[in-house]
Amino acid sequence: MRESHIMKIHYLTALIAVGFVIIHIMIRFTHGSFANSLEFESVIANYKSIPYAIVLEAMLILISVHGFNGLRIILLELKQGNAYENAVTYGCLTAMIALIAYGSRTIIMASMGMV
Amino acid sequence: MTKGGALPKGFERPSDSSSQEKYEEVKSSSKTITLRISKFNPEKDNTSTFLEFTVPYQRWTTVLDAILEVKSHHDHSIGVRYSCRQATCGSCGMIINGKPKLACFTKISELDSDVVTVEPMNNFPIIRDLTVGFERMFTTHKRIKPYIINEESETVGTKEFLQSPEDVEKYIQFSSCIKCGLCNSVCPTMATDSTFIGPQALAQAYRYIADNRDKGKDERLRIIDEPHGIWRCHFAGSCSQVCPKGVDPAMGIQLLRGYLLGYRK
């Protein structure tokens, strides 16, 4: 994949994530009491709302993609070398997939009432 | 001046004695600075040291003049690279009082300091004292193919590539680059990323891509669109701040990104 394609994804994920975070904050301010929002029942109720679960899943994917690519860039600038660069690229990709998979599992389980 | 006649009032030629007096007056009135020169020989030394010299200077004395004064009269061993003495060859780049500048283009009187410290440029390997190796910069410069790529040629047949003033305006400032390396020496990415292509080469890539006689745009964009290419620029803008020829590499890099992101054709 060409670096310009990766960077397009990097910039786009940042921009779209900002949009979703704004939606997330708006929902927090408009639905229910802000003070009680971190109570167990409130959190589970959020996941059970399908549109809100989709917002959370989108934020998870966008921020993970953006964040792990950012980490890859920082690490590539710190040190150079083929073996190191491959390790960083594939390491970040694996960590990103693992985080998205684990986060998605949580969102799916909570929204299906499995917790 | 009137031929064979008296000079206008105030322009009289001084007599020999008054000329000598003037010279003595200038000599005695010349100020001095302390010139601190970084000494480092990578074959012998572990760290650099500073040698201090007291050097007289006039209004027009450049830092290079002062270094050459020291080299002529105090320490012949000082390693310094220079050639044209008129900011054209790009040989005498160094850090002067903490800022990368051309020594031949920096007057001591402009520095407004009694102590002038000269060090080799950052982000380049030191050959000796103030002389640094330009291999990396020249390699990256060559990589971006710094020439017009066009199957047709002005030198064969009668083909002529016409350019309007607007066409020339798009790239002309970037063609002023003298490869002095000041932009690369001040670039924060160059300091950490040993394979970063650097602002000098990127600015030159833009110079040729923006030239309407050139057909090598895609080729060059492929070269700079790599993990250690154009995207590693953090847009600190230091490269444009230090360029002695008024080139704006940071702007060239942003314009190149426009081509790669697709909002510039």
XYZ file of C-alpha atoms in Angstrom:
380
model
C 0.000 0.000 0.000
C 1.375 3.380 -0.949
C 2.089 5.785 1.873
C -0.237 8.400 0.384
C -3.147 5.931 0.602
C -2.292 5.183 4.226
C -2.112 8.903 4.980
C -5.457 9.550 3.285
C -6.957 6.927 5.606
C -5.102 8.558 8.523
C -6.521 12.024 7.842
C -10.022 10.759 7.009
C -10.283 8.606 10.143
C -9.273 11.642 12.232
C -11.882 13.884 10.635
C -14.700 11.338 10.812
C -13.760 10.348 14.373
C -14.111 13.987 15.447
C -17.655 13.932 14.012
C -18.544 10.763 15.890
C -17.023 12.049 19.131
C -19.168 15.179 18.815
C -22.256 12.963 18.343
C -21.180 10.888 21.351
C -20.791 13.972 23.569
C -24.100 15.419 22.336
C -25.864 12.159 23.247
C -24.267 12.199 26.676
C -25.522 15.732 27.309
C -29.011 15.176 25.934
C -29.851 11.691 27.209
C -30.275 11.187 30.927
C -28.182 12.534 33.735
C -24.540 13.189 32.956
C -23.583 12.394 36.560
C -25.054 8.895 36.370
C -23.749 8.077 32.908
C -20.984 5.780 34.180
C -23.254 3.677 36.357
C -23.379 0.022 35.285
C -27.039 0.093 34.258
C -26.574 3.291 32.239
C -23.574 1.887 30.380
C -25.372 -1.356 29.511
C -28.425 0.640 28.402
C -26.193 2.605 25.997
C -24.914 -0.573 24.369
C -28.462 -1.904 24.002
C -29.394 1.083 21.857
C -28.367 -0.143 18.381
C -27.696 3.310 16.830
C -25.542 4.251 19.827
C -23.714 0.910 19.676
C -22.973 1.639 16.007
C -21.556 5.063 16.981
C -19.327 3.412 19.591
C -18.189 0.712 17.158
C -17.385 3.364 14.523
C -15.407 5.381 17.064
C -13.524 2.261 18.109
C -12.535 1.430 14.533
C -11.689 5.012 13.490
C -9.638 5.843 16.572
C -7.839 2.471 16.502
C -6.887 2.830 12.834
C -5.766 6.434 13.320
C -3.992 5.792 16.601
C -2.069 2.706 15.567
C -0.997 4.298 12.297
C 0.181 7.300 14.291
C 2.133 4.987 16.569
C 3.646 3.254 13.511
C 4.761 6.630 12.135
C 6.332 7.688 15.443
C 8.175 4.374 15.759
C 9.408 4.514 12.151
C 10.887 7.934 12.814
C 12.669 6.781 15.930
C 14.670 3.996 14.322
C 15.243 2.670 10.839
C 16.067 -0.682 9.308
C 14.115 -3.253 7.293
C 13.589 -5.810 10.068
C 12.606 -3.131 12.590
C 10.262 -1.377 10.164
C 8.511 -4.624 9.208
C 8.149 -5.548 12.876
C 6.665 -2.124 13.664
C 4.257 -2.192 10.696
C 2.972 -5.710 11.284
C 3.048 -5.275 15.071
C 0.863 -2.162 14.871
C -1.478 -3.824 12.376
C -1.868 -6.883 14.609
C -2.411 -4.768 17.737
C -4.997 -2.678 15.884
C -6.930 -5.743 14.720
C -6.743 -7.289 18.190
C -8.025 -4.111 19.864
C -10.868 -3.701 17.374
C -11.799 -7.380 17.743
C -11.787 -7.210 21.546
C -13.710 -3.909 21.616
C -16.243 -5.163 19.078
C -16.751 -8.301 21.126
C -17.547 -6.163 24.171
C -19.951 -3.958 22.212
C -21.704 -6.942 20.602
C -21.963 -8.888 23.873
C -23.300 -5.880 25.779
C -25.791 -4.923 23.087
C -27.084 -8.537 22.917
C -27.577 -8.621 26.656
C -24.854 -11.213 27.280
C -23.423 -9.305 30.277
C 34.432 65.407 -10.770
C 35.686 67.930 -13.265
C 38.374 66.739 -15.632
C 41.735 68.217 -14.674
C 40.064 70.738 -12.418
C 39.439 71.038 -8.736
C 37.232 68.471 -7.037
C 33.894 69.640 -5.676
C 33.928 70.805 -2.091
C 34.056 67.874 0.303
C 35.442 65.492 -2.317
C 39.034 66.652 -2.236
C 41.589 63.859 -2.686
C 43.453 63.437 0.626
C 47.136 64.129 0.695
C 49.457 61.160 1.340
C 49.801 62.046 4.982
C 46.079 62.492 5.541
C 45.421 59.180 3.719
C 47.804 57.417 6.084
C 46.116 59.092 9.019
C 42.726 57.898 7.770
C 44.073 54.330 7.478
C 45.481 54.468 11.005
C 42.167 55.845 12.229
C 40.220 52.983 10.611
C 42.689 50.413 11.923
C 42.557 51.719 15.455
C 38.787 52.042 15.356
C 38.231 48.439 14.189
C 36.370 46.470 16.791
C 37.135 42.930 17.835
C 35.014 39.910 18.524
C 35.724 36.612 20.179
C 35.365 33.913 17.554
C 34.668 30.478 19.020
C 35.342 27.731 16.517
C 34.245 24.159 17.037
C 37.119 21.692 16.611
C 36.382 18.056 16.026
C 38.228 15.356 14.170
C 36.131 12.160 14.110
C 39.273 10.077 13.644
C 40.856 11.353 16.852
C 38.321 13.081 19.085
C 35.371 11.832 21.062
C 33.778 15.219 21.621
C 34.104 18.610 20.037
C 35.945 21.436 21.746
C 35.882 25.174 21.137
C 38.916 27.294 20.363
C 38.635 31.011 21.014
C 40.288 33.730 18.969
C 40.123 37.501 19.101
C 39.515 38.764 15.602
C 39.300 42.395 14.388
C 36.377 43.214 12.169
C 34.931 46.001 10.102
C 31.383 46.753 9.080
C 31.764 44.542 6.012
C 33.645 41.615 7.586
C 31.809 38.341 7.167
C 32.027 35.334 9.460
C 33.902 33.520 6.704
C 36.432 36.397 6.542
C 36.930 36.061 10.292
C 37.413 32.290 10.062
C 39.907 32.720 7.232
C 41.715 35.389 9.254
C 42.087 32.853 12.064
C 43.105 30.162 9.608
C 45.758 32.425 8.040
C 47.239 33.911 11.189
C 46.390 31.756 14.191
C 45.493 28.152 13.427
C 46.079 26.704 9.967
C 44.486 23.406 10.934
C 40.896 24.684 11.040
C 38.777 22.723 8.596
C 36.339 24.905 6.654
C 34.826 24.499 3.203
C 34.239 27.598 1.082
C 34.472 28.687 -2.508
C 32.575 31.581 -4.080
C 32.249 33.933 -1.079
C 29.030 35.322 -2.547
C 26.276 32.922 -1.423
C 26.243 31.080 -4.714
C 28.192 27.852 -4.253
C 26.522 26.696 -1.019
C 29.782 25.466 0.502
C 30.127 27.446 3.721
C 26.936 26.550 5.574
C 27.461 26.321 9.321
C 25.773 27.115 12.591
C 26.541 30.682 13.573
C 25.451 31.695 17.057
C 22.998 28.801 17.095
C 21.405 29.386 13.698
C 22.322 27.723 10.407
C 23.655 30.357 7.991
C 26.112 30.807 5.167
C 29.343 32.147 6.660
C 30.080 34.207 3.545
C 26.645 35.814 3.670
C 26.627 36.700 7.363
C 28.288 39.904 8.438
C 29.676 39.972 11.959
C 28.204 43.440 12.470
C 24.724 42.006 11.798
C 25.050 39.443 14.562
C 25.027 42.100 17.270
C 27.193 40.031 19.570
C 30.712 40.256 20.941
C 31.044 36.488 20.792
C 30.510 34.592 17.555
C 30.302 30.835 17.864
C 30.624 28.721 14.748
C 29.792 25.020 14.659
C 29.289 22.452 11.913
C 25.756 21.947 10.605
C 23.524 19.452 12.391
C 22.189 16.319 10.679
C 25.362 15.883 8.626
C 28.393 13.749 9.454
C 31.363 15.896 10.465
C 34.431 15.437 8.280
C 36.507 17.847 10.343
C 35.779 20.985 12.371
C 33.278 23.010 10.320
C 33.293 20.748 7.283
C 30.462 18.255 6.925
C 29.756 15.443 4.465
C 27.037 16.107 1.882
C 26.729 12.526 0.563
C 23.257 11.909 1.973
C 21.887 15.181 0.625
C 23.394 14.661 -2.818
C 22.087 11.069 -2.911
C 18.524 12.129 -2.097
C 18.850 15.050 -4.510
C 19.818 12.649 -7.310
C 17.030 10.246 -6.353
C 14.289 12.719 -7.210
C 15.728 13.081 -10.742
C 16.604 16.778 -10.679
C 16.317 17.399 -14.401
C 13.607 17.890 -16.998
C 12.197 14.521 -18.045
C 10.860 14.851 -21.539
C 11.333 12.608 -24.564
C 11.358 15.649 -26.772
C 14.411 17.844 -26.520
C 15.223 21.445 -27.242
C 18.742 20.474 -28.161
C 17.702 18.118 -30.974
C 15.912 19.650 -33.955
C 14.042 22.901 -33.709
C 11.643 22.086 -30.884
C 11.218 24.950 -28.450
C 9.482 24.640 -25.076
C 7.617 27.867 -24.594
C 6.760 29.065 -21.101
C 4.666 32.013 -20.063
C 5.760 34.181 -17.106
C 2.978 32.474 -15.098
C 4.463 29.040 -15.910
C 7.882 30.192 -14.741
C 6.438 31.772 -11.604
C 5.231 28.345 -10.433
C 8.740 26.995 -9.885
C 11.274 29.807 -10.228
C 11.893 30.368 -6.497
C 12.685 26.667 -6.052
C 15.324 26.811 -8.778
C 17.337 29.200 -6.582
C 18.432 26.286 -4.379
C 22.234 26.205 -4.037
C 22.365 22.858 -2.192
C 23.945 24.433 0.882
C 22.134 21.977 3.167
C 20.925 24.573 5.694
C 17.326 23.363 5.319
C 18.319 19.767 5.969
C 20.470 20.752 8.941
C 17.569 22.439 10.723
C 14.874 19.855 9.866
C 13.639 18.041 12.996
C 12.723 14.907 11.022
C 16.215 14.715 9.518
C 17.550 14.624 13.081
C 15.724 11.418 13.965
C 14.978 9.682 10.666
C 18.209 8.695 8.948
C 16.377 7.723 5.763
C 14.091 10.757 5.437
C 14.379 12.263 1.978
C 14.708 15.798 3.389
C 13.378 19.272 2.544
C 16.080 20.023 -0.029
C 15.205 17.051 -2.235
C 11.463 17.515 -1.730
C 11.647 21.167 -2.740
C 13.571 20.141 -5.849
C 11.011 17.453 -6.616
C 8.372 20.180 -6.597
C 10.573 22.440 -8.712
C 10.613 19.901 -11.559
C 7.035 18.661 -11.143
C 5.744 22.244 -11.350
C 7.755 22.879 -14.515
C 5.395 22.509 -17.482
C 8.237 21.249 -19.702
C 8.634 18.218 -17.443
C 6.847 14.897 -17.926
C 8.268 13.065 -14.909
C 5.583 13.959 -12.374
C 4.300 10.423 -11.742
C 7.814 9.031 -11.540
C 8.874 11.604 -8.938
C 5.650 11.323 -6.936
C 6.254 7.580 -6.662
C 9.774 8.225 -5.344
C 8.659 10.634 -2.621
C 5.524 8.639 -1.709
C 7.274 6.113 0.513
C 7.388 5.452 4.283
C 10.378 7.816 4.714
C 9.296 10.265 2.051
C 7.170 13.375 2.020
C 4.687 12.237 4.690
C 7.300 12.317 7.424
C 7.533 16.111 7.188
C 6.032 17.609 10.373
C 5.712 21.031 8.802
C 7.906 22.705 11.395
C 8.772 25.201 8.655
C 12.354 25.665 9.888
C 13.693 24.832 6.416
C 12.013 27.897 4.942
C 13.189 30.091 7.817
C 16.868 29.397 7.247
C 17.117 29.283 3.452
C 19.576 32.001 2.411
C 18.153 32.131 -1.114
C 14.514 32.667 -0.193
C 13.373 29.206 -1.231
C 10.332 27.970 0.696
C 10.741 24.174 0.915
C 7.874 23.879 3.412
C 5.503 25.366 0.860
C 6.872 23.075 -1.862
C 6.222 20.078 0.383
C 2.626 21.141 1.032
C 2.052 21.675 -2.683
C 3.490 18.218 -3.404
C 1.109 16.742 -0.841
C -1.691 18.338 -2.825
C -0.703 16.238 -5.843
C -0.602 13.077 -3.738
C -3.889 13.751 -1.968
C -5.539 14.442 -5.300
C -6.673 18.044 -4.829
C -3.955 19.358 -7.098
C -3.465 18.204 -10.673
